[in-house]
Amino acid sequence: MPSEALDLSRLQPVLPSPLQPVEDGRFARHGVRLLLKRDDLIHPDLPGNKWRKLSLNLRAAAGRTVLTFGGAYSNHLRATAAAGRLLGFPTIGVVRGDELAGRPLNPSLARCAADGMTLHFMDRATYRAKGDPEVLAGLLSAFGECCVIPEGGSNVLAAQGCTELGRELHGRADVVAVACGTGGTLAGLAAGLAPGQRALGVPVLRGGFLGDAVRELQEEAFGGPAGSWSLDERFHFGGYARTPPALHAFADDFEQRHGLPVERLYVAKLLYALTELAEEGAFLPGTTVAAVVTGSPQEASDSSR
């Protein structure tokens, strides 16, 4: 493969992503300034943390086949497939649920296939053990030598790639908040922030496992704890992909106030959390809070990530 095919700059990403002030009385009355870090505008096919997590992984793959994992509606699979199409390398998506193999592809998987991704459906029990050496060996035996990227894209290179998000915010905010799934974005964001800044993660899954995941990623990526970060685990709304009426009502209101389409699975939970925290007095007057917008409603319209 020609080396220029792996020059990610040819995709013309919008970097640094825009930082937009938001005038919102729910924050202003507590002396808090809200900014939106519009990572959703980085690239139409690799938006938000997908770009930041994949960029170093794709450079390391150097044109080899990329094999990765996801559910039937995985935005990570879609982004990887799109990158393969745009940069000209083969991709394999290992999809959770072998019962899906005989069914028509949903819009998300159909997009992956249209972008040239080979889809391999795996039974759920084996999928849960996808990190085991024997499972990986079986996949590599079936597909040949591949560069393997974990589900959600969170690994050492992803965390290192996300440090640039923190660097782009030096001197721009006191607190930088992001919705979290697997922890890679938070791990890198915190490491990239300047002294005196802190990162706040809002998990969208239940379980209380994310703190350990972030610490482990930072140990592997940076040799130990990096930056100041914390989690507030109260705003998952029941768990992954749970979006009750109260969350939709909040997101609808935010859209009407600010003219910003709000993705429900991650971004709405983040913005809801920040609004509640401001009301609770969690931010001192004079604090500037930047919320990282990691996805768009269009990206998640047929997806549960």
PDB file of N, CA and C in Angstrom, residues 81-171:
ATOM      1  N   ALA A  81     -14.903   0.918   9.473  1.00  0.00           N
ATOM      2  CA  ALA A  81     -15.199   0.574   8.084  1.00  0.00           C
ATOM      3  C   ALA A  81     -15.035   1.784   7.169  1.00  0.00           C
ATOM      4  N   ALA A  82     -15.509   2.928   7.622  1.00  0.00           N
ATOM      5  CA  ALA A  82     -15.371   4.149   6.818  1.00  0.00           C
ATOM      6  C   ALA A  82     -13.904   4.505   6.614  1.00  0.00           C
ATOM      7  N   ALA A  83     -13.103   4.366   7.672  1.00  0.00           N
ATOM      8  CA  ALA A  83     -11.669   4.647   7.541  1.00  0.00           C
ATOM      9  C   ALA A  83     -11.031   3.708   6.520  1.00  0.00           C
ATOM     10  N   GLY A  84     -11.431   2.432   6.549  1.00  0.00           N
ATOM     11  CA  GLY A  84     -10.894   1.493   5.572  1.00  0.00           C
ATOM     12  C   GLY A  84     -11.230   1.900   4.148  1.00  0.00           C
ATOM     13  N   ARG A  85     -12.464   2.325   3.949  1.00  0.00           N
ATOM     14  CA  ARG A  85     -12.857   2.772   2.607  1.00  0.00           C
ATOM     15  C   ARG A  85     -12.073   4.010   2.187  1.00  0.00           C
ATOM     16  N   LEU A  86     -11.962   4.973   3.075  1.00  0.00           N
ATOM     17  CA  LEU A  86     -11.330   6.246   2.726  1.00  0.00           C
ATOM     18  C   LEU A  86      -9.825   6.121   2.550  1.00  0.00           C
ATOM     19  N   LEU A  87      -9.197   5.224   3.316  1.00  0.00           N
ATOM     20  CA  LEU A  87      -7.742   5.101   3.275  1.00  0.00           C
ATOM     21  C   LEU A  87      -7.262   3.872   2.517  1.00  0.00           C
ATOM     22  N   GLY A  88      -8.194   2.987   2.138  1.00  0.00           N
ATOM     23  CA  GLY A  88      -7.835   1.895   1.262  1.00  0.00           C
ATOM     24  C   GLY A  88      -7.213   0.690   1.926  1.00  0.00           C
ATOM     25  N   PHE A  89      -7.633   0.339   3.147  1.00  0.00           N
ATOM     26  CA  PHE A  89      -7.132  -0.880   3.770  1.00  0.00           C
ATOM     27  C   PHE A  89      -8.314  -1.785   4.137  1.00  0.00           C
ATOM     28  N   PRO A  90      -8.101  -3.118   4.221  1.00  0.00           N
ATOM     29  CA  PRO A  90      -9.186  -4.045   4.521  1.00  0.00           C
ATOM     30  C   PRO A  90      -9.605  -3.966   5.990  1.00  0.00           C
ATOM     31  N   THR A  91     -10.882  -4.198   6.250  1.00  0.00           N
ATOM     32  CA  THR A  91     -11.395  -4.203   7.622  1.00  0.00           C
ATOM     33  C   THR A  91     -12.275  -5.427   7.843  1.00  0.00           C
ATOM     34  N   ILE A  92     -12.225  -5.934   9.073  1.00  0.00           N
ATOM     35  CA  ILE A  92     -13.055  -7.062   9.506  1.00  0.00           C
ATOM     36  C   ILE A  92     -13.766  -6.649  10.784  1.00  0.00           C
ATOM     37  N   GLY A  93     -15.071  -6.811  10.815  1.00  0.00           N
ATOM     38  CA  GLY A  93     -15.846  -6.510  12.003  1.00  0.00           C
ATOM     39  C   GLY A  93     -16.396  -7.779  12.619  1.00  0.00           C
ATOM     40  N   VAL A  94     -15.977  -8.073  13.859  1.00  0.00           N
ATOM     41  CA  VAL A  94     -16.514  -9.218  14.589  1.00  0.00           C
ATOM     42  C   VAL A  94     -17.729  -8.725  15.358  1.00  0.00           C
ATOM     43  N   VAL A  95     -18.902  -9.225  14.996  1.00  0.00           N
ATOM     44  CA  VAL A  95     -20.173  -8.701  15.498  1.00  0.00           C
ATOM     45  C   VAL A  95     -20.734  -9.632  16.566  1.00  0.00           C
ATOM     46  N   ARG A  96     -21.144  -9.062  17.678  1.00  0.00           N
ATOM     47  CA  ARG A  96     -21.740  -9.837  18.773  1.00  0.00           C
ATOM     48  C   ARG A  96     -23.111 -10.382  18.358  1.00  0.00           C
ATOM     49  N   GLY A  97     -23.267 -11.728  18.414  1.00  0.00           N
ATOM     50  CA  GLY A  97     -24.557 -12.348  18.147  1.00  0.00           C
ATOM     51  C   GLY A  97     -24.605 -13.104  16.836  1.00  0.00           C
ATOM     52  N   ASP A  98     -24.327 -14.420  16.891  1.00  0.00           N
ATOM     53  CA  ASP A  98     -24.348 -15.192  15.648  1.00  0.00           C
ATOM     54  C   ASP A  98     -25.756 -15.375  15.112  1.00  0.00           C
ATOM     55  N   GLU A  99     -26.777 -15.103  15.926  1.00  0.00           N
ATOM     56  CA  GLU A  99     -28.154 -15.196  15.446  1.00  0.00           C
ATOM     57  C   GLU A  99     -28.459 -14.149  14.368  1.00  0.00           C
ATOM     58  N   LEU A 100     -27.582 -13.137  14.260  1.00  0.00           N
ATOM     59  CA  LEU A 100     -27.793 -12.082  13.273  1.00  0.00           C
ATOM     60  C   LEU A 100     -27.334 -12.492  11.882  1.00  0.00           C
ATOM     61  N   ALA A 101     -26.588 -13.593  11.804  1.00  0.00           N
ATOM     62  CA  ALA A 101     -25.953 -13.952  10.531  1.00  0.00           C
ATOM     63  C   ALA A 101     -26.959 -14.228   9.431  1.00  0.00           C
ATOM     64  N   GLY A 102     -28.101 -14.790   9.779  1.00  0.00           N
ATOM     65  CA  GLY A 102     -29.087 -15.141   8.764  1.00  0.00           C
ATOM     66  C   GLY A 102     -30.142 -14.085   8.534  1.00  0.00           C
ATOM     67  N   ARG A 103     -30.002 -12.953   9.171  1.00  0.00           N
ATOM     68  CA  ARG A 103     -31.017 -11.898   9.044  1.00  0.00           C
ATOM     69  C   ARG A 103     -30.536 -10.808   8.093  1.00  0.00           C
ATOM     70  N   PRO A 104     -31.486 -10.029   7.555  1.00  0.00           N
ATOM     71  CA  PRO A 104     -31.074  -8.852   6.775  1.00  0.00           C
ATOM     72  C   PRO A 104     -30.253  -7.903   7.650  1.00  0.00           C
ATOM     73  N   LEU A 105     -29.257  -7.275   7.064  1.00  0.00           N
ATOM     74  CA  LEU A 105     -28.412  -6.352   7.822  1.00  0.00           C
ATOM     75  C   LEU A 105     -29.201  -5.110   8.216  1.00  0.00           C
ATOM     76  N   ASN A 106     -29.023  -4.695   9.460  1.00  0.00           N
ATOM     77  CA  ASN A 106     -29.630  -3.430   9.871  1.00  0.00           C
ATOM     78  C   ASN A 106     -28.872  -2.275   9.192  1.00  0.00           C
ATOM     79  N   PRO A 107     -29.385  -1.038   9.271  1.00  0.00           N
ATOM     80  CA  PRO A 107     -28.721   0.072   8.561  1.00  0.00           C
ATOM     81  C   PRO A 107     -27.262   0.278   8.960  1.00  0.00           C
ATOM     82  N   SER A 108     -26.939   0.043  10.246  1.00  0.00           N
ATOM     83  CA  SER A 108     -25.567   0.251  10.697  1.00  0.00           C
ATOM     84  C   SER A 108     -24.623  -0.772  10.073  1.00  0.00           C
ATOM     85  N   LEU A 109     -25.000  -2.049  10.139  1.00  0.00           N
ATOM     86  CA  LEU A 109     -24.155  -3.091   9.562  1.00  0.00           C
ATOM     87  C   LEU A 109     -24.148  -3.020   8.037  1.00  0.00           C
ATOM     88  N   ALA A 110     -25.260  -2.606   7.450  1.00  0.00           N
ATOM     89  CA  ALA A 110     -25.289  -2.438   6.002  1.00  0.00           C
ATOM     90  C   ALA A 110     -24.304  -1.360   5.560  1.00  0.00           C
ATOM     91  N   ARG A 111     -24.179  -0.304   6.370  1.00  0.00           N
ATOM     92  CA  ARG A 111     -23.207   0.745   6.059  1.00  0.00           C
ATOM     93  C   ARG A 111     -21.790   0.194   6.142  1.00  0.00           C
ATOM     94  N   CYS A 112     -21.522  -0.629   7.169  1.00  0.00           N
ATOM     95  CA  CYS A 112     -20.201  -1.256   7.289  1.00  0.00           C
ATOM     96  C   CYS A 112     -19.895  -2.101   6.058  1.00  0.00           C
ATOM     97  N   ALA A 113     -20.852  -2.917   5.654  1.00  0.00           N
ATOM     98  CA  ALA A 113     -20.640  -3.787   4.498  1.00  0.00           C
ATOM     99  C   ALA A 113     -20.438  -2.970   3.229  1.00  0.00           C
ATOM    100  N   ALA A 114     -21.217  -1.901   3.076  1.00  0.00           N
ATOM    101  CA  ALA A 114     -21.075  -1.053   1.893  1.00  0.00           C
ATOM    102  C   ALA A 114     -19.705  -0.393   1.842  1.00  0.00           C
ATOM    103  N   ASP A 115     -19.115  -0.167   3.015  1.00  0.00           N
ATOM    104  CA  ASP A 115     -17.780   0.418   3.075  1.00  0.00           C
ATOM    105  C   ASP A 115     -16.677  -0.630   2.933  1.00  0.00           C
ATOM    106  N   GLY A 116     -17.071  -1.878   2.681  1.00  0.00           N
ATOM    107  CA  GLY A 116     -16.091  -2.924   2.396  1.00  0.00           C
ATOM    108  C   GLY A 116     -15.690  -3.776   3.577  1.00  0.00           C
ATOM    109  N   MET A 117     -16.333  -3.610   4.729  1.00  0.00           N
ATOM    110  CA  MET A 117     -15.976  -4.398   5.908  1.00  0.00           C
ATOM    111  C   MET A 117     -16.506  -5.824   5.781  1.00  0.00           C
ATOM    112  N   THR A 118     -15.653  -6.793   6.054  1.00  0.00           N
ATOM    113  CA  THR A 118     -16.076  -8.183   6.165  1.00  0.00           C
ATOM    114  C   THR A 118     -16.679  -8.393   7.548  1.00  0.00           C
ATOM    115  N   LEU A 119     -17.915  -8.856   7.609  1.00  0.00           N
ATOM    116  CA  LEU A 119     -18.609  -9.042   8.880  1.00  0.00           C
ATOM    117  C   LEU A 119     -18.540 -10.516   9.293  1.00  0.00           C
ATOM    118  N   HIS A 120     -18.138 -10.747  10.529  1.00  0.00           N
ATOM    119  CA  HIS A 120     -18.051 -12.096  11.089  1.00  0.00           C
ATOM    120  C   HIS A 120     -18.887 -12.124  12.356  1.00  0.00           C
ATOM    121  N   PHE A 121     -19.955 -12.910  12.358  1.00  0.00           N
ATOM    122  CA  PHE A 121     -20.886 -12.957  13.482  1.00  0.00           C
ATOM    123  C   PHE A 121     -20.445 -14.039  14.462  1.00  0.00           C
ATOM    124  N   MET A 122     -20.313 -13.659  15.723  1.00  0.00           N
ATOM    125  CA  MET A 122     -19.793 -14.546  16.760  1.00  0.00           C
ATOM    126  C   MET A 122     -20.858 -14.764  17.835  1.00  0.00           C
ATOM    127  N   ASP A 123     -20.985 -16.018  18.286  1.00  0.00           N
ATOM    128  CA  ASP A 123     -21.952 -16.282  19.344  1.00  0.00           C
ATOM    129  C   ASP A 123     -21.590 -15.504  20.605  1.00  0.00           C
ATOM    130  N   ARG A 124     -22.591 -15.188  21.388  1.00  0.00           N
ATOM    131  CA  ARG A 124     -22.413 -14.247  22.493  1.00  0.00           C
ATOM    132  C   ARG A 124     -21.478 -14.773  23.580  1.00  0.00           C
ATOM    133  N   ALA A 125     -21.496 -16.060  23.833  1.00  0.00           N
ATOM    134  CA  ALA A 125     -20.602 -16.622  24.853  1.00  0.00           C
ATOM    135  C   ALA A 125     -19.142 -16.456  24.425  1.00  0.00           C
ATOM    136  N   THR A 126     -18.848 -16.778  23.179  1.00  0.00           N
ATOM    137  CA  THR A 126     -17.475 -16.607  22.691  1.00  0.00           C
ATOM    138  C   THR A 126     -17.098 -15.137  22.637  1.00  0.00           C
ATOM    139  N   TYR A 127     -18.054 -14.303  22.265  1.00  0.00           N
ATOM    140  CA  TYR A 127     -17.777 -12.863  22.179  1.00  0.00           C
ATOM    141  C   TYR A 127     -17.350 -12.305  23.533  1.00  0.00           C
ATOM    142  N   ARG A 128     -17.986 -12.780  24.597  1.00  0.00           N
ATOM    143  CA  ARG A 128     -17.607 -12.304  25.936  1.00  0.00           C
ATOM    144  C   ARG A 128     -16.150 -12.645  26.253  1.00  0.00           C
ATOM    145  N   ALA A 129     -15.629 -13.693  25.617  1.00  0.00           N
ATOM    146  CA  ALA A 129     -14.242 -14.112  25.839  1.00  0.00           C
ATOM    147  C   ALA A 129     -13.329 -13.660  24.707  1.00  0.00           C
ATOM    148  N   LYS A 130     -13.729 -12.611  23.983  1.00  0.00           N
ATOM    149  CA  LYS A 130     -13.020 -12.213  22.769  1.00  0.00           C
ATOM    150  C   LYS A 130     -11.576 -11.797  23.019  1.00  0.00           C
ATOM    151  N   GLY A 131     -11.247 -11.438  24.255  1.00  0.00           N
ATOM    152  CA  GLY A 131      -9.871 -11.055  24.558  1.00  0.00           C
ATOM    153  C   GLY A 131      -8.977 -12.224  24.908  1.00  0.00           C
ATOM    154  N   ASP A 132      -9.542 -13.406  25.056  1.00  0.00           N
ATOM    155  CA  ASP A 132      -8.739 -14.570  25.409  1.00  0.00           C
ATOM    156  C   ASP A 132      -7.811 -14.949  24.239  1.00  0.00           C
ATOM    157  N   PRO A 133      -6.591 -15.360  24.558  1.00  0.00           N
ATOM    158  CA  PRO A 133      -5.630 -15.683  23.489  1.00  0.00           C
ATOM    159  C   PRO A 133      -6.135 -16.731  22.509  1.00  0.00           C
ATOM    160  N   GLU A 134      -6.853 -17.751  23.010  1.00  0.00           N
ATOM    161  CA  GLU A 134      -7.297 -18.793  22.102  1.00  0.00           C
ATOM    162  C   GLU A 134      -8.383 -18.290  21.146  1.00  0.00           C
ATOM    163  N   VAL A 135      -9.245 -17.368  21.620  1.00  0.00           N
ATOM    164  CA  VAL A 135     -10.267 -16.796  20.737  1.00  0.00           C
ATOM    165  C   VAL A 135      -9.605 -15.932  19.666  1.00  0.00           C
ATOM    166  N   LEU A 136      -8.660 -15.106  20.083  1.00  0.00           N
ATOM    167  CA  LEU A 136      -7.947 -14.271  19.115  1.00  0.00           C
ATOM    168  C   LEU A 136      -7.163 -15.117  18.120  1.00  0.00           C
ATOM    169  N   ALA A 137      -6.556 -16.190  18.625  1.00  0.00           N
ATOM    170  CA  ALA A 137      -5.798 -17.073  17.734  1.00  0.00           C
ATOM    171  C   ALA A 137      -6.716 -17.691  16.680  1.00  0.00           C
ATOM    172  N   GLY A 138      -7.923 -18.053  17.087  1.00  0.00           N
ATOM    173  CA  GLY A 138      -8.875 -18.601  16.133  1.00  0.00           C
ATOM    174  C   GLY A 138      -9.257 -17.601  15.055  1.00  0.00           C
ATOM    175  N   LEU A 139      -9.434 -16.347  15.449  1.00  0.00           N
ATOM    176  CA  LEU A 139      -9.768 -15.308  14.467  1.00  0.00           C
ATOM    177  C   LEU A 139      -8.611 -15.071  13.500  1.00  0.00           C
ATOM    178  N   LEU A 140      -7.404 -15.009  14.038  1.00  0.00           N
ATOM    179  CA  LEU A 140      -6.248 -14.777  13.174  1.00  0.00           C
ATOM    180  C   LEU A 140      -6.000 -15.965  12.256  1.00  0.00           C
ATOM    181  N   SER A 141      -6.319 -17.170  12.730  1.00  0.00           N
ATOM    182  CA  SER A 141      -6.196 -18.343  11.879  1.00  0.00           C
ATOM    183  C   SER A 141      -7.187 -18.273  10.721  1.00  0.00           C
ATOM    184  N   ALA A 142      -8.387 -17.746  11.010  1.00  0.00           N
ATOM    185  CA  ALA A 142      -9.420 -17.670   9.982  1.00  0.00           C
ATOM    186  C   ALA A 142      -9.163 -16.547   8.982  1.00  0.00           C
ATOM    187  N   PHE A 143      -8.631 -15.430   9.468  1.00  0.00           N
ATOM    188  CA  PHE A 143      -8.538 -14.237   8.617  1.00  0.00           C
ATOM    189  C   PHE A 143      -7.110 -13.851   8.247  1.00  0.00           C
ATOM    190  N   GLY A 144      -6.127 -14.513   8.829  1.00  0.00           N
ATOM    191  CA  GLY A 144      -4.744 -14.151   8.547  1.00  0.00           C
ATOM    192  C   GLY A 144      -4.256 -13.058   9.466  1.00  0.00           C
ATOM    193  N   GLU A 145      -3.055 -12.588   9.226  1.00  0.00           N
ATOM    194  CA  GLU A 145      -2.448 -11.571  10.089  1.00  0.00           C
ATOM    195  C   GLU A 145      -3.260 -10.276  10.029  1.00  0.00           C
ATOM    196  N   CYS A 146      -3.625  -9.777  11.195  1.00  0.00           N
ATOM    197  CA  CYS A 146      -4.434  -8.557  11.289  1.00  0.00           C
ATOM    198  C   CYS A 146      -3.905  -7.682  12.413  1.00  0.00           C
ATOM    199  N   CYS A 147      -4.203  -6.401  12.321  1.00  0.00           N
ATOM    200  CA  CYS A 147      -4.026  -5.490  13.444  1.00  0.00           C
ATOM    201  C   CYS A 147      -5.335  -5.478  14.220  1.00  0.00           C
ATOM    202  N   VAL A 148      -5.305  -5.911  15.480  1.00  0.00           N
ATOM    203  CA  VAL A 148      -6.523  -6.069  16.279  1.00  0.00           C
ATOM    204  C   VAL A 148      -6.726  -4.833  17.152  1.00  0.00           C
ATOM    205  N   ILE A 149      -7.910  -4.244  17.039  1.00  0.00           N
ATOM    206  CA  ILE A 149      -8.300  -3.101  17.870  1.00  0.00           C
ATOM    207  C   ILE A 149      -9.474  -3.548  18.730  1.00  0.00           C
ATOM    208  N   PRO A 150      -9.461  -3.287  20.037  1.00  0.00           N
ATOM    209  CA  PRO A 150     -10.520  -3.799  20.905  1.00  0.00           C
ATOM    210  C   PRO A 150     -11.865  -3.118  20.662  1.00  0.00           C
ATOM    211  N   GLU A 151     -12.903  -3.697  21.242  1.00  0.00           N
ATOM    212  CA  GLU A 151     -14.249  -3.121  21.163  1.00  0.00           C
ATOM    213  C   GLU A 151     -14.234  -1.682  21.679  1.00  0.00           C
ATOM    214  N   GLY A 152     -14.889  -0.792  20.958  1.00  0.00           N
ATOM    215  CA  GLY A 152     -14.913   0.609  21.355  1.00  0.00           C
ATOM    216  C   GLY A 152     -13.642   1.361  21.046  1.00  0.00           C
ATOM    217  N   GLY A 153     -12.598   0.642  20.647  1.00  0.00           N
ATOM    218  CA  GLY A 153     -11.348   1.287  20.265  1.00  0.00           C
ATOM    219  C   GLY A 153     -10.460   1.708  21.409  1.00  0.00           C
ATOM    220  N   SER A 154     -10.826   1.378  22.657  1.00  0.00           N
ATOM    221  CA  SER A 154     -10.050   1.865  23.802  1.00  0.00           C
ATOM    222  C   SER A 154      -8.858   0.960  24.083  1.00  0.00           C
ATOM    223  N   ASN A 155      -7.682   1.467  23.755  1.00  0.00           N
ATOM    224  CA  ASN A 155      -6.435   0.797  24.083  1.00  0.00           C
ATOM    225  C   ASN A 155      -5.377   1.861  24.333  1.00  0.00           C
ATOM    226  N   VAL A 156      -4.122   1.452  24.430  1.00  0.00           N
ATOM    227  CA  VAL A 156      -3.051   2.400  24.738  1.00  0.00           C
ATOM    228  C   VAL A 156      -2.978   3.506  23.691  1.00  0.00           C
ATOM    229  N   LEU A 157      -3.016   3.124  22.414  1.00  0.00           N
ATOM    230  CA  LEU A 157      -2.910   4.128  21.357  1.00  0.00           C
ATOM    231  C   LEU A 157      -4.114   5.061  21.346  1.00  0.00           C
ATOM    232  N   ALA A 158      -5.296   4.538  21.676  1.00  0.00           N
ATOM    233  CA  ALA A 158      -6.481   5.392  21.748  1.00  0.00           C
ATOM    234  C   ALA A 158      -6.337   6.430  22.849  1.00  0.00           C
ATOM    235  N   ALA A 159      -5.902   5.995  24.029  1.00  0.00           N
ATOM    236  CA  ALA A 159      -5.710   6.939  25.128  1.00  0.00           C
ATOM    237  C   ALA A 159      -4.670   7.988  24.766  1.00  0.00           C
ATOM    238  N   GLN A 160      -3.586   7.563  24.135  1.00  0.00           N
ATOM    239  CA  GLN A 160      -2.558   8.515  23.728  1.00  0.00           C
ATOM    240  C   GLN A 160      -3.097   9.485  22.678  1.00  0.00           C
ATOM    241  N   GLY A 161      -3.932   8.993  21.779  1.00  0.00           N
ATOM    242  CA  GLY A 161      -4.525   9.862  20.778  1.00  0.00           C
ATOM    243  C   GLY A 161      -5.447  10.906  21.366  1.00  0.00           C
ATOM    244  N   CYS A 162      -6.113  10.553  22.460  1.00  0.00           N
ATOM    245  CA  CYS A 162      -7.054  11.480  23.087  1.00  0.00           C
ATOM    246  C   CYS A 162      -6.366  12.563  23.916  1.00  0.00           C
ATOM    247  N   THR A 163      -5.054  12.458  24.117  1.00  0.00           N
ATOM    248  CA  THR A 163      -4.371  13.529  24.850  1.00  0.00           C
ATOM    249  C   THR A 163      -4.447  14.847  24.091  1.00  0.00           C
ATOM    250  N   GLU A 164      -4.529  14.781  22.775  1.00  0.00           N
ATOM    251  CA  GLU A 164      -4.600  16.014  21.985  1.00  0.00           C
ATOM    252  C   GLU A 164      -5.869  16.802  22.307  1.00  0.00           C
ATOM    253  N   LEU A 165      -6.939  16.103  22.664  1.00  0.00           N
ATOM    254  CA  LEU A 165      -8.166  16.781  23.095  1.00  0.00           C
ATOM    255  C   LEU A 165      -7.885  17.663  24.298  1.00  0.00           C
ATOM    256  N   GLY A 166      -7.152  17.129  25.282  1.00  0.00           N
ATOM    257  CA  GLY A 166      -6.791  17.932  26.439  1.00  0.00           C
ATOM    258  C   GLY A 166      -5.898  19.102  26.077  1.00  0.00           C
ATOM    259  N   ARG A 167      -4.946  18.866  25.198  1.00  0.00           N
ATOM    260  CA  ARG A 167      -4.019  19.944  24.815  1.00  0.00           C
ATOM    261  C   ARG A 167      -4.753  21.087  24.107  1.00  0.00           C
ATOM    262  N   GLU A 168      -5.758  20.745  23.321  1.00  0.00           N
ATOM    263  CA  GLU A 168      -6.519  21.784  22.627  1.00  0.00           C
ATOM    264  C   GLU A 168      -7.283  22.684  23.599  1.00  0.00           C
ATOM    265  N   LEU A 169      -7.452  22.227  24.822  1.00  0.00           N
ATOM    266  CA  LEU A 169      -8.236  22.977  25.806  1.00  0.00           C
ATOM    267  C   LEU A 169      -7.371  23.665  26.857  1.00  0.00           C
ATOM    268  N   HIS A 170      -6.064  23.656  26.678  1.00  0.00           N
ATOM    269  CA  HIS A 170      -5.188  24.366  27.625  1.00  0.00           C
ATOM    270  C   HIS A 170      -5.608  25.831  27.723  1.00  0.00           C
ATOM    271  N   GLY A 171      -5.838  26.278  28.944  1.00  0.00           N
ATOM    272  CA  GLY A 171      -6.177  27.669  29.180  1.00  0.00           C
ATOM    273  C   GLY A 171      -7.588  28.059  28.792  1.00  0.00           C
TER     274      GLY A 171
END
